[in-house]
PDB file of C-alpha atoms in Angstrom:
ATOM      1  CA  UNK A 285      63.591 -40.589  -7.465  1.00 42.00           C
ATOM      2  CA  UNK A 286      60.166 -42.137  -8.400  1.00 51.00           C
ATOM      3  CA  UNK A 287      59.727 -45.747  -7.167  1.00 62.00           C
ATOM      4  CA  UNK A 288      58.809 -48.420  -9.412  1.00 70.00           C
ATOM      5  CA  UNK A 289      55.458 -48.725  -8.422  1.00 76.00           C
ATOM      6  CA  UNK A 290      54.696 -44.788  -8.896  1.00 74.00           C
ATOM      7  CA  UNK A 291      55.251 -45.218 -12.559  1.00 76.00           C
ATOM      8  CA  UNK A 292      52.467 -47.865 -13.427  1.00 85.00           C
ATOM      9  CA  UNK A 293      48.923 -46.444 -14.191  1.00 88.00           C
ATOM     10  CA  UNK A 294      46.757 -46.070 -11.135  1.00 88.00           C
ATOM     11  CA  UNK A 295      44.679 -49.098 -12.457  1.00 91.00           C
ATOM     12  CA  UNK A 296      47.870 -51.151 -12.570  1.00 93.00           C
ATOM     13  CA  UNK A 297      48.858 -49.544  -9.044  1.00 91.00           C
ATOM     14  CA  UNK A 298      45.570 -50.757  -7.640  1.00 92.00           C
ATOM     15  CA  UNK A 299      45.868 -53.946  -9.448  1.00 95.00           C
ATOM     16  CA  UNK A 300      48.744 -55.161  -7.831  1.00 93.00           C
ATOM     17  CA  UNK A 301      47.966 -53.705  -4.277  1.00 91.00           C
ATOM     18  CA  UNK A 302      45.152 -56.218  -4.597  1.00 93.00           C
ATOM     19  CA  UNK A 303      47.031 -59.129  -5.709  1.00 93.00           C
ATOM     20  CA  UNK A 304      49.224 -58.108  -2.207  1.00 90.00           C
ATOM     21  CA  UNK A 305      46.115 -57.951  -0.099  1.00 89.00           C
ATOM     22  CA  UNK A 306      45.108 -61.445  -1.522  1.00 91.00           C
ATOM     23  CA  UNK A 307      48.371 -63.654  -1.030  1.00 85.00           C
ATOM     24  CA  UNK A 308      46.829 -67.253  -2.480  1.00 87.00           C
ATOM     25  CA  UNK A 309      45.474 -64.957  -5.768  1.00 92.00           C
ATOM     26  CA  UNK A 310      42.875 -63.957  -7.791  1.00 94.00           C
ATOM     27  CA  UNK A 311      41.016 -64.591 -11.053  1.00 94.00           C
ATOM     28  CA  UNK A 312      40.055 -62.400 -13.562  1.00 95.00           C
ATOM     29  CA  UNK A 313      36.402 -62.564 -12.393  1.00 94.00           C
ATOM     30  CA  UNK A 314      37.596 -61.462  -8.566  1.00 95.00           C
ATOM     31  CA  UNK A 315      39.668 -58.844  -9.721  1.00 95.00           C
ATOM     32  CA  UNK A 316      36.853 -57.526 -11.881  1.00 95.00           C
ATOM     33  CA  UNK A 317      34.746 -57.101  -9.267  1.00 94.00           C
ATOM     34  CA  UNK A 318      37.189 -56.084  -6.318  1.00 94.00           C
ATOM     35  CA  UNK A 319      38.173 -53.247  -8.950  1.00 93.00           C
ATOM     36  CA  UNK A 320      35.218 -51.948 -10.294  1.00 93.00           C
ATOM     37  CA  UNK A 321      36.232 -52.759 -13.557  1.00 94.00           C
ATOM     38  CA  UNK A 322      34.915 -54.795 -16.778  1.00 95.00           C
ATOM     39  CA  UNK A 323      36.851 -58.328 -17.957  1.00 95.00           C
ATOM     40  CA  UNK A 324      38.084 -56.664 -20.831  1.00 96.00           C
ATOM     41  CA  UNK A 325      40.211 -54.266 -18.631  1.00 95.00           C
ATOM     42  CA  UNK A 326      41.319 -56.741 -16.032  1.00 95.00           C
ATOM     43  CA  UNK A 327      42.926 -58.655 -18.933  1.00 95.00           C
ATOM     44  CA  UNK A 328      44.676 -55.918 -20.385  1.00 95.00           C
ATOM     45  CA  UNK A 329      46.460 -54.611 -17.167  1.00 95.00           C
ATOM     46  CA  UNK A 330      47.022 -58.327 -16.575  1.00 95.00           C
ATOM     47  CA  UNK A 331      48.873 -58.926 -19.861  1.00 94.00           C
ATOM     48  CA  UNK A 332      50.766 -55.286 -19.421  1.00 93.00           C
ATOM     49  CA  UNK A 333      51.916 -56.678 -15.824  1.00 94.00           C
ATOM     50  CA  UNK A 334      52.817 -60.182 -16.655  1.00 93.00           C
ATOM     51  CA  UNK A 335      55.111 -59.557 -19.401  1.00 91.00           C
ATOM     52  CA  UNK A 336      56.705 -56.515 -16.760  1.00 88.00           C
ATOM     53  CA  UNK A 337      57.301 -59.829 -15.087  1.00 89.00           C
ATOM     54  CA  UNK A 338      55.377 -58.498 -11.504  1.00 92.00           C
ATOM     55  CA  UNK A 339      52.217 -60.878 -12.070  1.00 94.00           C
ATOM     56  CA  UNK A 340      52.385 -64.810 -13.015  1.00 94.00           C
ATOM     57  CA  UNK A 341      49.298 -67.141 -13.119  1.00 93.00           C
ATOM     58  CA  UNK A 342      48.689 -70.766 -12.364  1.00 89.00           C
ATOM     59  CA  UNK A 343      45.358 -73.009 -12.752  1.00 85.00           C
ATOM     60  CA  UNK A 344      42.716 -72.937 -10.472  1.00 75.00           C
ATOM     61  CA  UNK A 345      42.037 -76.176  -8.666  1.00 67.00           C
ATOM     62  CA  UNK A 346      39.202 -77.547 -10.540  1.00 58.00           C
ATOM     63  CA  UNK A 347      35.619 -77.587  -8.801  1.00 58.00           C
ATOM     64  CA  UNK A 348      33.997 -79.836 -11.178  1.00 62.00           C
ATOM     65  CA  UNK A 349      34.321 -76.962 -14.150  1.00 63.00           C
ATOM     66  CA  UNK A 350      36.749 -76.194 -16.653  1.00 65.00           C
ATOM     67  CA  UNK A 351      39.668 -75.096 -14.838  1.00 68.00           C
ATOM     68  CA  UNK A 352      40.529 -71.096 -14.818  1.00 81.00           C
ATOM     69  CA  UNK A 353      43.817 -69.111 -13.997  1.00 90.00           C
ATOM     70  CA  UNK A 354      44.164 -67.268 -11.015  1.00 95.00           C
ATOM     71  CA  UNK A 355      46.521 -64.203 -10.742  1.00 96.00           C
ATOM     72  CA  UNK A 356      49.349 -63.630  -7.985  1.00 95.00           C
ATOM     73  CA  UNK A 357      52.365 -61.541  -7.442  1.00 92.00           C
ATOM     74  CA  UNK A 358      55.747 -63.096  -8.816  1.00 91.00           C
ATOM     75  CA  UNK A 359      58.834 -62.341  -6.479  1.00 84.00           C
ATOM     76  CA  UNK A 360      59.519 -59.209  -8.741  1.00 83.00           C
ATOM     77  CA  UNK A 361      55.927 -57.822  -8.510  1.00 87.00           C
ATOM     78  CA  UNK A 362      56.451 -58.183  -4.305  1.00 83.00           C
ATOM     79  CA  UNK A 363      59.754 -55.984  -4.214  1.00 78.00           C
ATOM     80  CA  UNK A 364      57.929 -52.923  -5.576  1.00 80.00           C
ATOM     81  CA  UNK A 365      56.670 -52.975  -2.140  1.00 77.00           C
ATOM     82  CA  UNK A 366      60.203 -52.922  -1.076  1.00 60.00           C
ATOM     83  CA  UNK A 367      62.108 -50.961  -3.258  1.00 53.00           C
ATOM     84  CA  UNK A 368      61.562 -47.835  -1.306  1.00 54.00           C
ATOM     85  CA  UNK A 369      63.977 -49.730   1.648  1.00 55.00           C
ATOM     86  CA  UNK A 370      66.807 -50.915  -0.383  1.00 56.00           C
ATOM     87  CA  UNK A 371      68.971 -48.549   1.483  1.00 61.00           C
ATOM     88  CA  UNK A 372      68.793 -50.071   4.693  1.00 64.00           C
ATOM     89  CA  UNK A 373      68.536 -53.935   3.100  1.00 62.00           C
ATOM     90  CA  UNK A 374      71.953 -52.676   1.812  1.00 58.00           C
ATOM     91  CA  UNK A 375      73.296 -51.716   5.039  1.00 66.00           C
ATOM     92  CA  UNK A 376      72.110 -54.925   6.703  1.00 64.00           C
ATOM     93  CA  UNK A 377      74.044 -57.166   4.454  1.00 59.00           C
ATOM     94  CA  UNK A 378      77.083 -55.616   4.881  1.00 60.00           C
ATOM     95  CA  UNK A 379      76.457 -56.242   8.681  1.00 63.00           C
ATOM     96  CA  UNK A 380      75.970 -59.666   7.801  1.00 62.00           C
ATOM     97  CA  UNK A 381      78.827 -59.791   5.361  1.00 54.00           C
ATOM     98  CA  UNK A 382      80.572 -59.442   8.457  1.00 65.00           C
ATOM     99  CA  UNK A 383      79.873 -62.747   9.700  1.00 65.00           C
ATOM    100  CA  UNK A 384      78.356 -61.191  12.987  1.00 67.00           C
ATOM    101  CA  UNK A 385      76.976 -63.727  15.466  1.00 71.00           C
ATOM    102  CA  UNK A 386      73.128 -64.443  16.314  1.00 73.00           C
ATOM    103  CA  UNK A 387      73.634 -62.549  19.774  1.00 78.00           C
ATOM    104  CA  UNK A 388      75.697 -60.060  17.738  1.00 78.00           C
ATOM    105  CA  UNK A 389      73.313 -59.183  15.063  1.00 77.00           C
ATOM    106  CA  UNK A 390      70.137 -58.803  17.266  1.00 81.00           C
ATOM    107  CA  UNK A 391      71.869 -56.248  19.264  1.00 84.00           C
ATOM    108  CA  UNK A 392      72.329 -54.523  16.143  1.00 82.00           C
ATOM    109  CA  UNK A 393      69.325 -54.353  14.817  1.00 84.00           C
ATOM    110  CA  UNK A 394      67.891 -53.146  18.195  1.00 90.00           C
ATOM    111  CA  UNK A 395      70.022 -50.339  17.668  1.00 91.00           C
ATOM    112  CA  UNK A 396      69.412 -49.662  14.339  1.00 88.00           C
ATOM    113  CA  UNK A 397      65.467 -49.245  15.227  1.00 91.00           C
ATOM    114  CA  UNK A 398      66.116 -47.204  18.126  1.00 95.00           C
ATOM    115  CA  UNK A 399      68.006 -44.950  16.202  1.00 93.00           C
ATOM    116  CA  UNK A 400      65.624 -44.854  13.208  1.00 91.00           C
ATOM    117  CA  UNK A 401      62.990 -44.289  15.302  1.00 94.00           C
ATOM    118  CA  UNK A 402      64.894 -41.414  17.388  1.00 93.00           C
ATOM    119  CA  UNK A 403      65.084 -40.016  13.944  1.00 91.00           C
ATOM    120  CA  UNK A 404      61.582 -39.545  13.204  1.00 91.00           C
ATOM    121  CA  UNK A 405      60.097 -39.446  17.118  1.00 92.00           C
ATOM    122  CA  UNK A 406      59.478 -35.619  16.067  1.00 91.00           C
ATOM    123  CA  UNK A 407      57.162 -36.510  14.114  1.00 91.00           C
ATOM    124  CA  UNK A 408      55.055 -38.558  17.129  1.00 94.00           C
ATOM    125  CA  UNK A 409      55.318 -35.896  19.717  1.00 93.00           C
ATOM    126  CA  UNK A 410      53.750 -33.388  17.685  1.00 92.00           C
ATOM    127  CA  UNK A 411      50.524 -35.537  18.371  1.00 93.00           C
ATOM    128  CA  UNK A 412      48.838 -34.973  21.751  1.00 91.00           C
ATOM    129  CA  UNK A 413      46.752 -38.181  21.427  1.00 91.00           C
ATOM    130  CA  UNK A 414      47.386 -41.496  21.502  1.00 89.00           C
ATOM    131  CA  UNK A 415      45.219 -42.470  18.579  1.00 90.00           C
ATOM    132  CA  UNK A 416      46.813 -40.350  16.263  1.00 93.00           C
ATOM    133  CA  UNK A 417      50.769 -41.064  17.265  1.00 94.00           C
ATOM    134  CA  UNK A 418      49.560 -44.158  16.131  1.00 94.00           C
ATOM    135  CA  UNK A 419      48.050 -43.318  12.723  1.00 93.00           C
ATOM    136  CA  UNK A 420      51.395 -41.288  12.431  1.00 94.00           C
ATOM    137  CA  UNK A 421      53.264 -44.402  13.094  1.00 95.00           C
ATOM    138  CA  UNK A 422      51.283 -46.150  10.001  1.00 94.00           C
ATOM    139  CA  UNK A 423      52.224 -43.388   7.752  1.00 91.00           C
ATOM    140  CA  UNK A 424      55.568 -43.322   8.590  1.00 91.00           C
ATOM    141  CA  UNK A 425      55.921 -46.881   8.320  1.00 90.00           C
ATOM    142  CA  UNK A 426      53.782 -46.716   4.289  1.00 86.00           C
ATOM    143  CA  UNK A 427      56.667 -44.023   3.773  1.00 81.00           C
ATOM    144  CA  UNK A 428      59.498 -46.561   4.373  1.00 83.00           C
ATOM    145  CA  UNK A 429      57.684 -48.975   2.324  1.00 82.00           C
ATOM    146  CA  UNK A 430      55.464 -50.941   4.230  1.00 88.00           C
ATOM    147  CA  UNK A 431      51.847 -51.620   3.040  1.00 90.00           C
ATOM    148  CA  UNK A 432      50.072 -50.592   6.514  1.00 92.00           C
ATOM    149  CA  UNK A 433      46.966 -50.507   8.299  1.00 93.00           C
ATOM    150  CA  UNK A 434      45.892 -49.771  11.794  1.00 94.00           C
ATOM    151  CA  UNK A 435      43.421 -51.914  13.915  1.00 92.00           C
ATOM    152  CA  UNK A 436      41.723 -51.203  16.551  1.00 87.00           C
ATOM    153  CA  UNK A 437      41.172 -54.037  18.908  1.00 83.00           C
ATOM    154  CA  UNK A 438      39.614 -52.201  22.307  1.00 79.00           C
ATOM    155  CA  UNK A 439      39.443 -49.211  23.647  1.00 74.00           C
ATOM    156  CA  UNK A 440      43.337 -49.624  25.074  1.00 76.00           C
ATOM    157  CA  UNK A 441      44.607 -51.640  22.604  1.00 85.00           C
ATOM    158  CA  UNK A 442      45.456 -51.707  19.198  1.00 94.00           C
ATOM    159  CA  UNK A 443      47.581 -53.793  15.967  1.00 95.00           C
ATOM    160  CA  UNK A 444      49.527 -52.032  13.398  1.00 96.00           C
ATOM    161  CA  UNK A 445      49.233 -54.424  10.483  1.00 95.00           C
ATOM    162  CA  UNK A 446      51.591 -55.151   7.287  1.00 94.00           C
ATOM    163  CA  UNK A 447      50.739 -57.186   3.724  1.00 91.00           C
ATOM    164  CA  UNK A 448      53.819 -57.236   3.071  1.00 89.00           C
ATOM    165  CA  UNK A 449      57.455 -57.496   4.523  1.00 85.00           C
ATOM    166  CA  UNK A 450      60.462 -54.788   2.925  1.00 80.00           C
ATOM    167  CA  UNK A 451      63.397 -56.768   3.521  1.00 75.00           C
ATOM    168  CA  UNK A 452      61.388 -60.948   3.058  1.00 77.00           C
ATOM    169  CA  UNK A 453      64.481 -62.313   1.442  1.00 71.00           C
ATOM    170  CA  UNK A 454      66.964 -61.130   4.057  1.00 71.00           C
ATOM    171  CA  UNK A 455      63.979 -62.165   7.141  1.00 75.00           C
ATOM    172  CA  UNK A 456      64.022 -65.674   5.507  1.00 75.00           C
ATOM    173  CA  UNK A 457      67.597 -66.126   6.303  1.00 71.00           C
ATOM    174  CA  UNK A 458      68.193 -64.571   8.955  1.00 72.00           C
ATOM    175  CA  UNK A 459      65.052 -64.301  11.292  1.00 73.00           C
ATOM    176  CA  UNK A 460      66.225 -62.095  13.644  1.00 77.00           C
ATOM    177  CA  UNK A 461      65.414 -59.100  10.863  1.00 81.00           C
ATOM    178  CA  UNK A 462      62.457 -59.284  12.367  1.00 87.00           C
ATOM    179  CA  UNK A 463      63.679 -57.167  15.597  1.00 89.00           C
ATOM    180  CA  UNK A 464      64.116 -54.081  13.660  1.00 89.00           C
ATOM    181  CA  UNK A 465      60.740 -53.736  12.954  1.00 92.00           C
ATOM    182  CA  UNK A 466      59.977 -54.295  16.977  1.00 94.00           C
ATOM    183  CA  UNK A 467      62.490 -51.830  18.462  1.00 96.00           C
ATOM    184  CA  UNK A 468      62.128 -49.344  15.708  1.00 95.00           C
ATOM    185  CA  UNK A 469      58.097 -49.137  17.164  1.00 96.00           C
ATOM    186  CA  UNK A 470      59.140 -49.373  20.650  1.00 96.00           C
ATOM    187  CA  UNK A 471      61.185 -46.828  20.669  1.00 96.00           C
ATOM    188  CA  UNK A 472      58.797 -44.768  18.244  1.00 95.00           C
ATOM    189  CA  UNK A 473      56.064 -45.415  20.492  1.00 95.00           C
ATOM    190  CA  UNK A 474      57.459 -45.544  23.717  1.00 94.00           C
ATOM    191  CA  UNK A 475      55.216 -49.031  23.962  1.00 93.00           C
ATOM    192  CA  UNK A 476      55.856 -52.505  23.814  1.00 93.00           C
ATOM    193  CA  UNK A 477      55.232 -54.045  20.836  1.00 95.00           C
ATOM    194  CA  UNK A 478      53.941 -57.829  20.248  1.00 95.00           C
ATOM    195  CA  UNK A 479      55.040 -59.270  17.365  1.00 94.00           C
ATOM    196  CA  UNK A 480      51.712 -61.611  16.979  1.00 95.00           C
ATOM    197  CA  UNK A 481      52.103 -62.545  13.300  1.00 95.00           C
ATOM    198  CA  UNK A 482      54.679 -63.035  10.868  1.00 92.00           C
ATOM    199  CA  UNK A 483      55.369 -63.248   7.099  1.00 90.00           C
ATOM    200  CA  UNK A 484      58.627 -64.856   6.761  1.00 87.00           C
ATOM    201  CA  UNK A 485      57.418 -67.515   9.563  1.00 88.00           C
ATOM    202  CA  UNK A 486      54.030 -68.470   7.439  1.00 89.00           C
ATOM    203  CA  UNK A 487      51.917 -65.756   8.398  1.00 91.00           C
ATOM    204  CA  UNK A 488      49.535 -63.952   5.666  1.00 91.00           C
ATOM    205  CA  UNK A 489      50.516 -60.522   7.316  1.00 93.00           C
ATOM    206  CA  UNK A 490      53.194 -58.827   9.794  1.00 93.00           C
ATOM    207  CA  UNK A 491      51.107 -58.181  13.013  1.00 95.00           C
ATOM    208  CA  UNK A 492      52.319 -55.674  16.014  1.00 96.00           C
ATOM    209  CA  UNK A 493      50.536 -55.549  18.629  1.00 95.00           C
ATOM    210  CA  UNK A 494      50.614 -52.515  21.004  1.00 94.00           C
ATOM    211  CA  UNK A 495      50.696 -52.389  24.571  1.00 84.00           C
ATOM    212  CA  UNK A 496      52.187 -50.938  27.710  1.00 69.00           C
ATOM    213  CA  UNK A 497      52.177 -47.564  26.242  1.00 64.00           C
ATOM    214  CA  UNK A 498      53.691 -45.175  28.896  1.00 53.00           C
ATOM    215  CA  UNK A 499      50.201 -42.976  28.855  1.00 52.00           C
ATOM    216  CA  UNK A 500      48.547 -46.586  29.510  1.00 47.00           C
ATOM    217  CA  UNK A 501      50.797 -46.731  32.637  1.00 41.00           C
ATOM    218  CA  UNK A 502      49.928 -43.702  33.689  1.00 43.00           C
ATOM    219  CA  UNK A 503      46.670 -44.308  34.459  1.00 43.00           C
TER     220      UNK A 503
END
């Protein structure tokens, strides 16, 4: 089944990813520009996606000027980033609807990673080097729904980064979400995995930081 997302116009695709890649939003002008696009157009995809409900806009602080509108994602324009990962929200909550203590509940979603990454580790061992387990790691991760890039920070060290967060509603209630997404790269990585920067906690992105790798160790 198509996501969401997939069945928007490429414009409107790239559009939005923008909007997610610029959190406090964007006017008309911005977008224009970012996109390679005239006014004209930029207003037209705008007026498609607001009354889709994924866009809403707000006044610019004024500078002085006549105040203008800038552009951001509404709640339902951020869960077509997510919608690919429904199935697992789904099987969180019914953990939750459990009643499952704090202690309880991490331990589960340790094991939940571990086992999602045993599931795909296949697809990281077929890579000899280190620098592209990790770029496999980022595309499996933009597979389950993630908006993902990878960052170099030295020669031994490197950030996988996320715009946005699949399961933000359930992470704002119950932070310890967030351990899924560090033992599912642990164990997909065989690494240890620093979770630097955080969404749900205030963050503009979801940072994981990589180190202790067991090739790193073996040096």
């Amino acid at each position: 089944m198509k996501s969401a997302l997939s069945l928007l116009g490429e414009r409107q695709q790239s559009l939005l990813t923008t909007l997610l890649h610029h959190r406090k939003g964007l006017t008309v002008e911005e977008l224009s520009g970012l996109l390679a696009i005239s006014r004209n157009a930029v207003n037209q995809h705008l007026t498609h996606l607001s009354g889709s409900g994924f866009i809403q806009s707000s006044l610019q602080e004024s500078t002085g000027g006549r105040p203008g509108k800038v552009y951001t994602l509404t709640p339902n324009g951020l869960e077509l980033f997510q919608r690919r990962y429904s199935f697992l929200a789904k099987l969180l909550l019914s953990w939750i609807d459990k009643n499952m203590g704090e202690r309880e509940l991490d331990t589960c979603l340790t094991e939940l990673g571990k086992e999602m990454a045993n599931g795909l580790e296949h697809r990281i061992t077929q890579y000899s080097s280190y620098n592209d387990r990790l770029q496999e790691a980022v595309t499996i991760m933009s597979e389950l729904g993630y908006d993902t890039k990878l960052h170099q920070l030295s020669e031994n060290q490197a950030e996988i980064v996320a715009n946005n967060c699949v399961y933000q509603e359930l992470a704002q209630q119950h932070s310890e979400f967030c351990q899924l997404d560090i033992s599912f790269l642990k164990h997909l990585l065989k690494a240890d995995i620093e979770h630097t920067e955080c969404i749900v906690r205030g963050g503009k992105h979801c940072r994981f930081k990589i180190t202790g790798t067991k090739e790193s160790r073996s040096r």
